[in-house]
Tab-separated table of C-alpha atoms and ligand atoms in Angstrom:
chain	number	residue	atom	x	y	z
A	10	MET	CA	-68.045	-28.917	26.490
A	11	PRO	CA	-67.039	-27.251	29.759
A	12	ALA	CA	-70.547	-25.751	30.512
A	13	SER	CA	-69.524	-24.931	34.117
A	14	ALA	CA	-66.314	-23.374	32.744
A	15	PRO	CA	-65.094	-20.801	35.427
A	16	ILE	CA	-65.389	-17.199	34.444
A	17	THR	CA	-62.723	-16.088	36.809
A	18	GLN	CA	-59.507	-14.369	36.092
A	19	ASP	CA	-56.836	-16.572	37.775
A	20	VAL	CA	-53.760	-13.874	36.338
A	21	VAL	CA	-50.927	-14.598	38.024
A	22	THR	CA	-48.883	-10.746	37.164
A	23	ILE	CA	-44.868	-11.049	37.917
A	24	ALA	CA	-43.927	-7.739	38.388
A	25	ARG	CA	-41.409	-6.195	35.692
A	26	LYS	CA	-38.582	-5.278	38.434
A	27	LEU	CA	-35.546	-6.830	38.673
A	28	PRO	CA	-33.796	-7.252	42.277
A	29	GLU	CA	-31.355	-4.587	43.172
A	30	THR	CA	-28.469	-6.088	41.985
A	31	ASP	CA	-29.521	-6.760	38.004
A	32	ARG	CA	-29.651	-4.778	35.091
A	33	ILE	CA	-32.699	-3.192	34.512
A	34	ASN	CA	-34.735	-3.947	30.898
A	35	LEU	CA	-36.008	-0.348	28.968
A	36	VAL	CA	-37.516	-2.926	26.766
A	37	GLY	CA	-42.152	-2.124	27.602
A	38	LEU	CA	-41.240	0.927	29.952
A	39	THR	CA	-43.674	4.166	29.169
A	40	ARG	CA	-41.631	7.727	27.990
A	41	ALA	CA	-42.118	8.263	31.317
A	42	GLN	CA	-40.668	5.603	33.941
A	43	LEU	CA	-37.795	5.357	31.377
A	44	ARG	CA	-37.236	8.947	31.960
A	45	GLU	CA	-37.711	7.955	35.608
A	46	ALA	CA	-35.366	4.932	35.345
A	47	LEU	CA	-32.810	7.729	33.648
A	48	ILE	CA	-32.743	9.554	36.244
A	49	ALA	CA	-32.468	7.198	39.153
A	50	GLY	CA	-30.044	5.616	36.975
A	51	GLY	CA	-27.676	9.430	36.648
A	52	THR	CA	-28.627	11.300	34.540
A	53	PRO	CA	-29.301	15.261	35.005
A	54	GLU	CA	-32.754	15.982	35.216
A	55	ASN	CA	-32.828	18.716	32.860
A	56	LYS	CA	-30.990	16.268	29.999
A	57	ALA	CA	-33.256	13.470	30.174
A	58	LYS	CA	-36.221	14.554	28.554
A	59	MET	CA	-33.147	14.415	25.166
A	60	ARG	CA	-31.914	11.579	26.283
A	61	VAL	CA	-35.308	9.693	26.065
A	62	ASP	CA	-35.885	10.892	22.694
A	63	GLN	CA	-32.669	9.630	21.583
A	64	ILE	CA	-33.136	6.049	23.413
A	65	TRP	CA	-36.129	5.548	22.656
A	66	GLN	CA	-35.336	6.284	18.602
A	67	TRP	CA	-32.308	3.679	18.644
A	68	ILE	CA	-34.466	1.058	20.709
A	69	TYR	CA	-38.023	0.828	18.519
A	70	GLN	CA	-36.915	2.988	15.479
A	71	LYS	CA	-34.018	1.372	14.378
A	72	GLY	CA	-33.932	-1.967	16.676
A	73	VAL	CA	-30.639	-1.281	17.994
A	74	ARG	CA	-29.995	-3.907	21.478
A	75	GLU	CA	-26.196	-2.686	22.541
A	76	PHE	CA	-25.659	0.680	24.417
A	77	ASP	CA	-22.650	0.835	22.191
A	78	ALA	CA	-24.347	1.619	18.654
A	79	MET	CA	-25.936	4.917	20.225
A	80	THR	CA	-23.860	7.153	18.363
A	81	ASN	CA	-24.845	10.376	19.843
A	82	LEU	CA	-24.689	9.045	23.199
A	83	GLY	CA	-20.960	9.609	24.621
A	84	LYS	CA	-18.991	7.440	25.087
A	85	ALA	CA	-18.346	7.590	28.518
A	86	TYR	CA	-22.498	7.920	29.144
A	87	ARG	CA	-22.664	4.422	27.159
A	88	ALA	CA	-21.085	2.264	29.971
A	89	GLU	CA	-22.758	3.836	32.398
A	90	LEU	CA	-26.162	2.815	30.584
A	91	ALA	CA	-24.400	-0.874	29.971
A	92	GLU	CA	-24.348	-0.768	33.930
A	93	ARG	CA	-27.283	-0.403	34.682
A	94	PHE	CA	-29.743	-0.914	32.148
A	95	THR	CA	-30.649	-3.586	29.272
A	96	ILE	CA	-32.198	-3.944	26.350
A	97	GLU	CA	-34.018	-7.277	25.888
A	98	ILE	CA	-36.752	-8.957	24.297
A	99	PRO	CA	-38.068	-12.744	24.518
A	100	GLU	CA	-36.019	-15.077	22.719
A	101	VAL	CA	-37.560	-17.274	19.030
A	102	VAL	CA	-37.562	-20.900	20.304
A	103	SER	CA	-37.863	-22.109	16.989
A	104	ARG	CA	-39.817	-21.146	13.630
A	105	GLN	CA	-41.856	-22.013	11.430
A	106	VAL	CA	-43.317	-21.738	7.831
A	107	SER	CA	-45.942	-22.976	6.526
A	108	ALA	CA	-46.479	-23.844	2.678
A	109	ASP	CA	-48.297	-20.458	2.841
A	110	GLY	CA	-45.530	-17.872	4.203
A	111	THR	CA	-47.281	-17.952	7.497
A	112	ARG	CA	-44.408	-18.322	10.147
A	113	LYS	CA	-44.467	-19.159	13.668
A	114	TYR	CA	-42.666	-18.097	16.558
A	115	LEU	CA	-42.212	-19.920	19.247
A	116	VAL	CA	-41.731	-16.976	22.034
A	117	ARG	CA	-39.784	-17.809	25.634
A	118	ILE	CA	-40.411	-15.391	27.755
A	119	ALA	CA	-38.315	-14.634	31.474
A	120	GLY	CA	-39.741	-18.143	34.076
A	121	GLY	CA	-38.505	-20.473	30.875
A	122	HIS	CA	-42.552	-20.433	29.135
A	123	GLU	CA	-43.478	-19.558	25.548
A	124	VAL	CA	-45.907	-18.133	24.765
A	125	GLU	CA	-46.572	-18.475	20.369
A	126	THR	CA	-46.495	-15.942	17.698
A	127	VAL	CA	-47.548	-15.576	14.182
A	128	TYR	CA	-46.756	-13.607	10.983
A	129	ILE	CA	-49.138	-14.271	7.809
A	130	PRO	CA	-47.883	-12.438	4.524
A	131	GLU	CA	-51.252	-10.986	2.150
A	132	ALA	CA	-50.562	-8.839	-0.653
A	133	ASP	CA	-51.799	-5.970	0.396
A	134	ARG	CA	-50.597	-6.321	3.697
A	135	GLY	CA	-48.410	-8.477	6.827
A	136	THR	CA	-50.002	-9.203	10.058
A	137	LEU	CA	-48.795	-10.073	13.143
A	138	CYS	CA	-50.451	-11.866	15.096
A	139	ILE	CA	-49.618	-11.556	19.323
A	140	SER	CA	-50.389	-13.128	22.346
A	141	SER	CA	-50.608	-11.467	25.502
A	142	GLN	CA	-50.915	-14.000	27.887
A	143	VAL	CA	-49.717	-17.801	28.522
A	144	GLY	CA	-52.720	-19.178	27.698
A	145	CYS	CA	-55.714	-17.328	29.153
A	146	THR	CA	-58.213	-18.071	31.681
A	147	LEU	CA	-61.358	-18.135	29.938
A	148	THR	CA	-62.039	-21.489	28.729
A	149	CYS	CA	-64.241	-21.068	24.905
A	150	SER	CA	-65.078	-24.690	24.663
A	151	PHE	CA	-63.572	-24.118	20.439
A	152	CYS	CA	-60.074	-22.787	21.221
A	153	HIS	CA	-56.890	-24.534	22.053
A	154	THR	CA	-55.508	-22.113	23.838
A	155	GLY	CA	-58.899	-22.139	25.547
A	156	THR	CA	-57.435	-25.159	27.250
A	157	GLN	CA	-54.398	-24.669	28.822
A	158	LYS	CA	-54.121	-22.546	32.379
A	159	LEU	CA	-53.070	-19.751	32.396
A	160	VAL	CA	-49.946	-19.181	33.617
A	161	ARG	CA	-48.974	-16.168	33.674
A	162	ASN	CA	-50.191	-11.959	31.909
A	163	LEU	CA	-47.422	-11.206	29.516
A	164	THR	CA	-45.179	-7.690	30.408
A	165	ALA	CA	-45.734	-5.226	28.065
A	166	GLY	CA	-41.770	-5.796	27.034
A	167	GLU	CA	-42.812	-9.168	25.981
A	168	ILE	CA	-45.599	-7.986	23.965
A	169	VAL	CA	-44.160	-4.930	22.198
A	170	GLY	CA	-40.878	-7.589	21.947
A	171	GLN	CA	-42.955	-10.400	20.478
A	172	VAL	CA	-43.230	-6.750	17.441
A	173	MET	CA	-39.255	-6.571	17.717
A	174	LEU	CA	-38.219	-10.203	17.514
A	175	ALA	CA	-41.226	-10.617	14.353
A	176	ARG	CA	-38.878	-6.966	13.220
A	177	ASP	CA	-35.497	-8.923	13.442
A	178	ASP	CA	-36.972	-12.197	11.580
A	179	LEU	CA	-38.234	-10.287	8.774
A	180	GLY	CA	-35.141	-7.860	8.805
A	181	GLU	CA	-37.406	-4.603	8.551
A	182	TRP	CA	-35.339	-2.339	10.967
A	183	PRO	CA	-34.915	0.456	9.120
A	184	GLU	CA	-31.780	1.568	7.497
A	185	PRO	CA	-29.551	4.324	7.890
A	186	GLY	CA	-31.199	7.894	6.409
A	187	ARG	CA	-33.876	5.754	5.444
A	188	ASN	CA	-37.581	6.251	6.982
A	189	PRO	CA	-39.478	3.044	8.100
A	190	LYS	CA	-42.406	5.472	6.696
A	191	ASP	CA	-40.859	5.191	3.436
A	192	GLU	CA	-41.008	1.621	2.557
A	193	THR	CA	-44.109	-0.876	1.954
A	194	ARG	CA	-43.272	-2.124	5.357
A	195	LEU	CA	-43.539	-6.244	6.331
A	196	ILE	CA	-45.345	-5.734	9.163
A	197	SER	CA	-48.437	-3.134	8.149
A	198	ASN	CA	-50.846	-4.634	11.036
A	199	VAL	CA	-50.168	-5.598	14.571
A	200	VAL	CA	-54.005	-7.997	15.734
A	201	LEU	CA	-54.073	-8.909	19.298
A	202	MET	CA	-55.443	-12.054	18.062
A	203	GLY	CA	-52.882	-14.592	19.854
A	204	MET	CA	-53.091	-15.808	23.286
A	205	GLY	CA	-54.409	-14.709	26.085
A	206	GLU	CA	-57.932	-12.020	26.483
A	207	PRO	CA	-55.840	-8.928	25.984
A	208	LEU	CA	-57.892	-6.559	27.885
A	209	TYR	CA	-57.434	-9.067	31.513
A	210	ASN	CA	-54.141	-7.476	30.641
A	211	PHE	CA	-54.935	-4.395	30.420
A	212	GLU	CA	-52.146	-2.202	31.148
A	213	SER	CA	-49.276	-4.514	29.701
A	214	VAL	CA	-51.905	-4.349	26.495
A	215	ARG	CA	-52.166	-0.813	26.500
A	216	ASP	CA	-48.570	0.452	27.167
A	217	ALA	CA	-47.145	-1.980	24.346
A	218	MET	CA	-49.362	-0.419	22.153
A	219	ARG	CA	-48.917	2.637	22.897
A	220	ILE	CA	-44.804	1.894	22.120
A	221	VAL	CA	-46.165	0.004	18.811
A	222	MET	CA	-48.392	3.702	18.007
A	223	ASP	CA	-44.951	5.621	18.949
A	224	GLY	CA	-44.500	8.160	15.673
A	225	GLU	CA	-41.009	8.065	17.267
A	226	GLY	CA	-40.489	4.572	17.854
A	227	ILE	CA	-42.166	1.659	15.798
A	228	SER	CA	-45.399	4.234	14.589
A	229	LEU	CA	-47.589	1.866	13.079
A	230	SER	CA	-50.650	3.756	13.146
A	231	ARG	CA	-54.113	2.720	15.775
A	232	ARG	CA	-56.155	2.033	12.664
A	233	ARG	CA	-53.585	-0.829	11.820
A	234	ILE	CA	-53.533	-2.650	15.217
A	235	THR	CA	-56.706	-4.556	16.087
A	236	LEU	CA	-57.026	-6.135	19.518
A	237	SER	CA	-59.785	-9.139	19.948
A	238	THR	CA	-61.579	-8.991	22.943
A	239	SER	CA	-64.455	-12.061	24.408
A	240	GLY	CA	-66.019	-9.635	24.979
A	241	ILE	CA	-65.274	-7.766	28.790
A	242	VAL	CA	-67.549	-4.515	28.693
A	243	PRO	CA	-65.869	-3.215	31.985
A	244	GLU	CA	-62.811	-2.735	30.041
A	245	ILE	CA	-64.553	-1.838	26.430
A	246	ALA	CA	-64.517	1.663	27.015
A	247	ARG	CA	-61.061	1.555	28.155
A	248	THR	CA	-59.793	0.861	25.219
A	249	ALA	CA	-61.743	3.547	23.263
A	250	GLU	CA	-59.970	5.965	25.686
A	251	GLU	CA	-56.346	4.752	26.589
A	252	ILE	CA	-55.173	3.022	23.394
A	253	GLY	CA	-57.833	4.234	20.893
A	254	CYS	CA	-57.228	0.973	18.536
A	255	MET	CA	-59.997	-1.103	16.784
A	256	LEU	CA	-62.197	-3.263	18.321
A	257	ALA	CA	-62.338	-6.925	17.482
A	258	VAL	CA	-65.093	-8.593	18.908
A	259	SER	CA	-65.804	-13.002	19.273
A	260	PHE	CA	-69.557	-12.777	19.148
A	261	HIS	CA	-69.734	-16.590	17.263
A	262	ALA	CA	-73.746	-16.791	19.299
A	263	THR	CA	-76.790	-15.072	18.346
A	264	THR	CA	-78.087	-15.695	21.798
A	265	ASP	CA	-77.125	-15.779	25.034
A	266	GLU	CA	-77.853	-20.022	25.653
A	267	VAL	CA	-75.807	-21.081	22.898
A	268	ARG	CA	-73.037	-17.779	23.916
A	269	ASP	CA	-72.735	-19.015	27.337
A	270	LYS	CA	-71.906	-22.138	25.812
A	271	LEU	CA	-69.093	-21.695	22.931
A	272	VAL	CA	-68.040	-18.159	25.222
A	273	PRO	CA	-68.297	-18.704	28.392
A	274	ILE	CA	-67.669	-15.289	30.337
A	275	ASN	CA	-71.078	-14.661	28.650
A	276	ARG	CA	-72.504	-16.377	31.413
A	277	LYS	CA	-70.849	-12.807	33.576
A	278	TYR	CA	-71.969	-9.942	30.507
A	279	LYS	CA	-74.351	-10.833	28.737
A	280	ILE	CA	-74.593	-10.404	24.654
A	281	ALA	CA	-77.218	-7.160	25.039
A	282	GLU	CA	-74.840	-5.511	28.214
A	283	LEU	CA	-72.064	-6.018	25.844
A	284	LEU	CA	-73.868	-4.593	22.992
A	285	ASP	CA	-74.335	-1.289	24.423
A	286	ALA	CA	-70.576	-0.938	24.956
A	287	LEU	CA	-69.712	-2.306	21.289
A	288	ARG	CA	-72.315	0.476	20.321
A	289	ALA	CA	-70.511	3.313	22.503
A	290	TYR	CA	-66.776	2.547	21.191
A	291	PRO	CA	-66.811	3.887	17.408
A	292	LYS	CA	-67.632	7.011	19.264
A	293	LEU	CA	-65.184	7.020	21.729
A	294	SER	CA	-62.408	5.899	19.728
A	295	ASN	CA	-63.498	7.416	16.279
A	296	SER	CA	-62.981	5.278	14.723
A	297	GLU	CA	-65.029	3.717	11.955
A	298	ARG	CA	-66.400	-0.127	12.881
A	299	ILE	CA	-66.067	-2.850	14.713
A	300	THR	CA	-65.075	-6.272	13.438
A	301	PHE	CA	-67.582	-9.041	14.719
A	302	GLU	CA	-65.670	-12.128	14.249
A	303	TYR	CA	-67.949	-14.727	13.933
A	304	VAL	CA	-66.651	-18.754	13.745
A	305	MET	CA	-68.543	-21.069	12.794
A	306	LEU	CA	-69.654	-24.380	14.022
A	307	LYS	CA	-71.610	-27.253	12.332
A	308	ASP	CA	-74.829	-27.512	13.269
A	309	VAL	CA	-73.879	-25.092	16.232
A	310	ASN	CA	-74.628	-21.746	15.281
A	311	ASP	CA	-74.129	-22.017	11.620
A	312	THR	CA	-77.849	-20.998	10.521
A	313	ASP	CA	-79.750	-18.730	8.037
A	314	ALA	CA	-82.116	-17.562	11.164
A	315	ASP	CA	-78.512	-17.331	13.040
A	316	ALA	CA	-77.538	-14.584	10.392
A	317	ARG	CA	-80.907	-13.585	10.428
A	318	ARG	CA	-80.769	-13.057	14.032
A	319	LEU	CA	-77.017	-11.253	14.356
A	320	VAL	CA	-78.195	-8.709	11.748
A	321	LYS	CA	-80.823	-7.834	13.911
A	322	LEU	CA	-78.778	-7.469	17.199
A	323	ILE	CA	-76.109	-5.994	15.731
A	324	GLN	CA	-78.466	-3.197	14.002
A	325	GLY	CA	-76.468	0.509	14.372
A	326	ILE	CA	-73.710	-0.775	14.910
A	327	PRO	CA	-71.321	0.142	12.200
A	328	ALA	CA	-69.070	-3.075	11.610
A	329	LYS	CA	-68.263	-5.798	9.935
A	330	ILE	CA	-68.541	-9.401	10.233
A	331	ASN	CA	-65.320	-11.736	10.117
A	332	LEU	CA	-67.058	-15.424	9.464
A	333	ILE	CA	-63.790	-17.867	10.535
A	334	PRO	CA	-64.081	-20.811	9.220
A	335	PHE	CA	-63.176	-23.317	12.906
A	336	ASN	CA	-59.820	-24.664	12.396
A	337	GLU	CA	-60.046	-28.049	13.980
A	338	TRP	CA	-57.435	-28.713	16.632
A	339	PRO	CA	-56.514	-31.918	18.439
A	340	GLY	CA	-59.458	-33.360	20.682
A	341	ALA	CA	-61.821	-30.517	19.643
A	342	PRO	CA	-65.711	-31.074	20.196
A	343	TYR	CA	-66.667	-29.399	17.039
A	344	GLU	CA	-66.313	-29.460	13.360
A	345	ARG	CA	-66.568	-26.526	10.880
A	346	SER	CA	-68.954	-25.992	8.884
A	347	ASP	CA	-69.551	-27.113	5.408
A	348	TRP	CA	-68.399	-24.148	2.737
A	349	GLU	CA	-72.352	-23.692	0.964
A	350	ARG	CA	-73.553	-23.304	5.004
A	351	ILE	CA	-70.673	-20.498	5.049
A	352	GLU	CA	-71.289	-19.027	2.024
A	353	SER	CA	-75.674	-19.020	2.675
A	354	PHE	CA	-74.767	-17.571	6.227
A	355	ALA	CA	-72.439	-14.745	4.452
A	356	ASP	CA	-74.587	-14.348	1.810
A	357	ILE	CA	-77.371	-12.356	4.418
A	358	ILE	CA	-75.147	-10.659	6.396
A	359	TYR	CA	-73.651	-9.263	3.075
A	360	LYS	CA	-77.737	-8.184	2.067
A	361	ALA	CA	-78.646	-6.767	4.969
A	362	GLY	CA	-75.728	-4.527	4.035
A	363	TYR	CA	-71.768	-5.212	5.999
A	364	ALA	CA	-69.241	-6.729	4.444
A	365	SER	CA	-69.067	-10.420	5.693
A	366	PRO	CA	-65.642	-11.665	4.516
A	367	ILE	CA	-64.925	-15.747	4.996
A	368	ARG	CA	-60.991	-15.851	7.025
A	369	THR	CA	-59.068	-17.838	4.959
A	370	PRO	CA	-57.512	-20.427	7.464
A	371	ARG	CA	-53.600	-19.727	7.359
A	372	GLY	CA	-50.563	-22.001	8.263
A	373	GLU	CA	-53.069	-25.240	9.516
A	374	ASP	CA	-49.834	-27.591	8.662
A	375	ILE	CA	-47.640	-25.366	11.172
A	376	MET	CA	-51.052	-25.139	13.823
A	377	ALA	CA	-50.556	-21.173	12.860
A	378	ALA	CA	-54.489	-20.269	12.577
A	379	CYS	CA	-56.663	-19.075	14.501
A	380	GLY	CA	-57.574	-20.620	17.699
A	381	GLN	CA	-55.029	-23.037	17.485
A	382	LEU	CA	-52.585	-21.453	19.539
A	383	LYS	CA	-51.123	-23.418	22.666
A	384	SER	CA	-47.713	-23.513	24.397
A	385	ALA	CA	-47.502	-26.280	26.253
A	386	THR	CA	-46.485	-23.904	29.689
A	387	ASP	CA	-48.926	-25.540	31.477
A	388	ARG	CA	-47.227	-28.998	31.583
A	389	ALA	CA	-44.230	-27.241	34.275
A	390	ARG	CA	-46.589	-25.211	35.929
A	391	LYS	CA	-45.712	-24.100	38.821
A	392	THR	CA	-46.749	-21.653	42.088
A	393	ARG	CA	-46.073	-17.934	41.652
A	394	ALA	CA	-42.995	-18.327	44.722
A	395	GLU	CA	-41.649	-21.152	42.369
A	396	ILE	CA	-42.400	-18.891	39.125
A	397	ALA	CA	-40.573	-15.784	39.844
A	398	ALA	CA	-37.656	-17.536	42.005
A	399	GLU	CA	-36.807	-18.710	38.391
A	400	ALA	CA	-37.474	-15.461	36.989
A	401	GLY	CA	-35.672	-14.110	39.337
A	402	LEU	CA	-37.846	-11.666	39.577
A	403	ASN	CA	-38.859	-9.965	43.166
A	404	THR	CA	-42.955	-10.976	44.624
B	511	SAH	N1	-58.667	-14.318	23.530
B	511	SAH	C1	-59.173	-12.881	22.109
B	511	SAH	C2	-58.295	-13.098	21.440
B	511	SAH	C3	-58.283	-14.809	20.121
B	511	SAH	S1	-57.843	-15.328	19.129
B	511	SAH	C4	-60.588	-13.099	21.734
B	511	SAH	O1	-61.210	-14.759	22.236
B	511	SAH	O2	-61.585	-12.551	21.117
B	511	SAH	C5	-59.085	-14.629	17.518
B	511	SAH	C6	-59.749	-14.548	17.086
B	511	SAH	O3	-59.869	-16.437	16.829
B	511	SAH	C7	-61.230	-15.113	18.104
B	511	SAH	O4	-62.792	-14.923	17.555
B	511	SAH	C8	-61.718	-16.729	18.801
B	511	SAH	O5	-62.872	-16.599	19.244
B	511	SAH	C9	-61.935	-17.099	17.232
B	511	SAH	N2	-61.052	-18.610	17.463
B	511	SAH	C10	-60.621	-19.146	18.819
B	511	SAH	N3	-60.033	-20.250	18.846
B	511	SAH	C11	-61.520	-21.098	16.795
B	511	SAH	C12	-60.745	-22.147	16.515
B	511	SAH	N4	-60.395	-23.615	17.260
B	511	SAH	N5	-60.902	-21.479	15.144
B	511	SAH	C13	-61.814	-20.270	14.476
B	511	SAH	N6	-61.041	-19.488	15.163
B	511	SAH	C14	-60.884	-19.471	16.709
B	512	SF4	FE1	-58.976	-17.480	25.793
B	512	SF4	FE2	-60.093	-16.090	23.162
B	512	SF4	FE3	-58.901	-18.859	23.020
B	512	SF4	FE4	-62.338	-17.491	24.411
B	512	SF4	S1	-61.289	-17.602	21.721
B	512	SF4	S2	-59.938	-18.866	25.116
B	512	SF4	S3	-60.744	-15.075	25.219
B	512	SF4	S4	-58.042	-17.094	23.796
């Protein structure tokens, strides 16, 4: 167990801007940024708002990737756009489908780096689990992603691009004249529970989620988006104010001593401080409740006393406790708690008045379950300059 694991950020963020000669990718730009880009590209200011609306709808509502398909724009204007801009999303390198229907996509982003995206179909919903970073700077000792060194933050385009590539694969873009809200959506929920700590890539995650929530775009309700954090306290209020989605927190322990070992960021932001931030969240974000995630590790955090302490700690916070049976990965230093232990733990929480669902592991056979994601990118870890040169980006 990495008792001396680093808890500081070591993030290499590559600017989205492409070299002057290259075309600019419109995917992931905010409405304001898109407006600016169009004006800089020659669109008259008095027409910019209308053009933003039209292009936005083509990209995010209809899934179009060619300017030539934007039939409500003049032919000459379409050609001008194509000269200056592109509509690009990350590439799917491979897709694995589990026996239970879970799909895992290995996704290549600029620079040749890879992240994973997982689609989990259930009877009443379809959840897309997306990544926010290549690897993770944090080193939670039970998490496979935490063993991978971070290479870089994803851009907003690469984050929203994961929703778009899954829609491509599932064939979910609406037919002309059909409103996506009319159908039972295959991707009905988005969770930021893939690789990375979303609150260490705040701006890109925020901008991407605003696109996902935009009523003229992918149009998912903010209540159907859940951001999971290991507990980056200073960013929690900002998440409520600037994103307003549902919040999940990787709690996993009921004493600072144990949490320091499992979730090393706890050494910086202690349980009491974290709980204060969580107490304020529902009101700030106008959401009903917080999800507490709790991984069940045999003989580490799974006693009845732990369950009782947990109930006491979260008193007064509208909450649901999601119990996650530990998912194994090669070389993992833990075991999953026995089933009876998990049920007894769940029972104590349930009797205290909280929902305490036990999360069924999905896609274990393809290493797609919670905490099993890890791409091979760290093997090719490079310097900032090397990554930038590879991706054709300015630093
Ligand atoms: N970085 C974010 C999102 C992570 S993944 C965070 O830590 O919250 C979603 C959940 O899976 C988190 O609660 C994470 O702690 C948990 N998890 C990580 N590794 C796991 C494993 N091997 N088995 C079960 N859950 C795991
Ligand atoms: Fe990073 Fe979350 Fe894994 Fe911790 S659990 S290492 S924060 S991805």
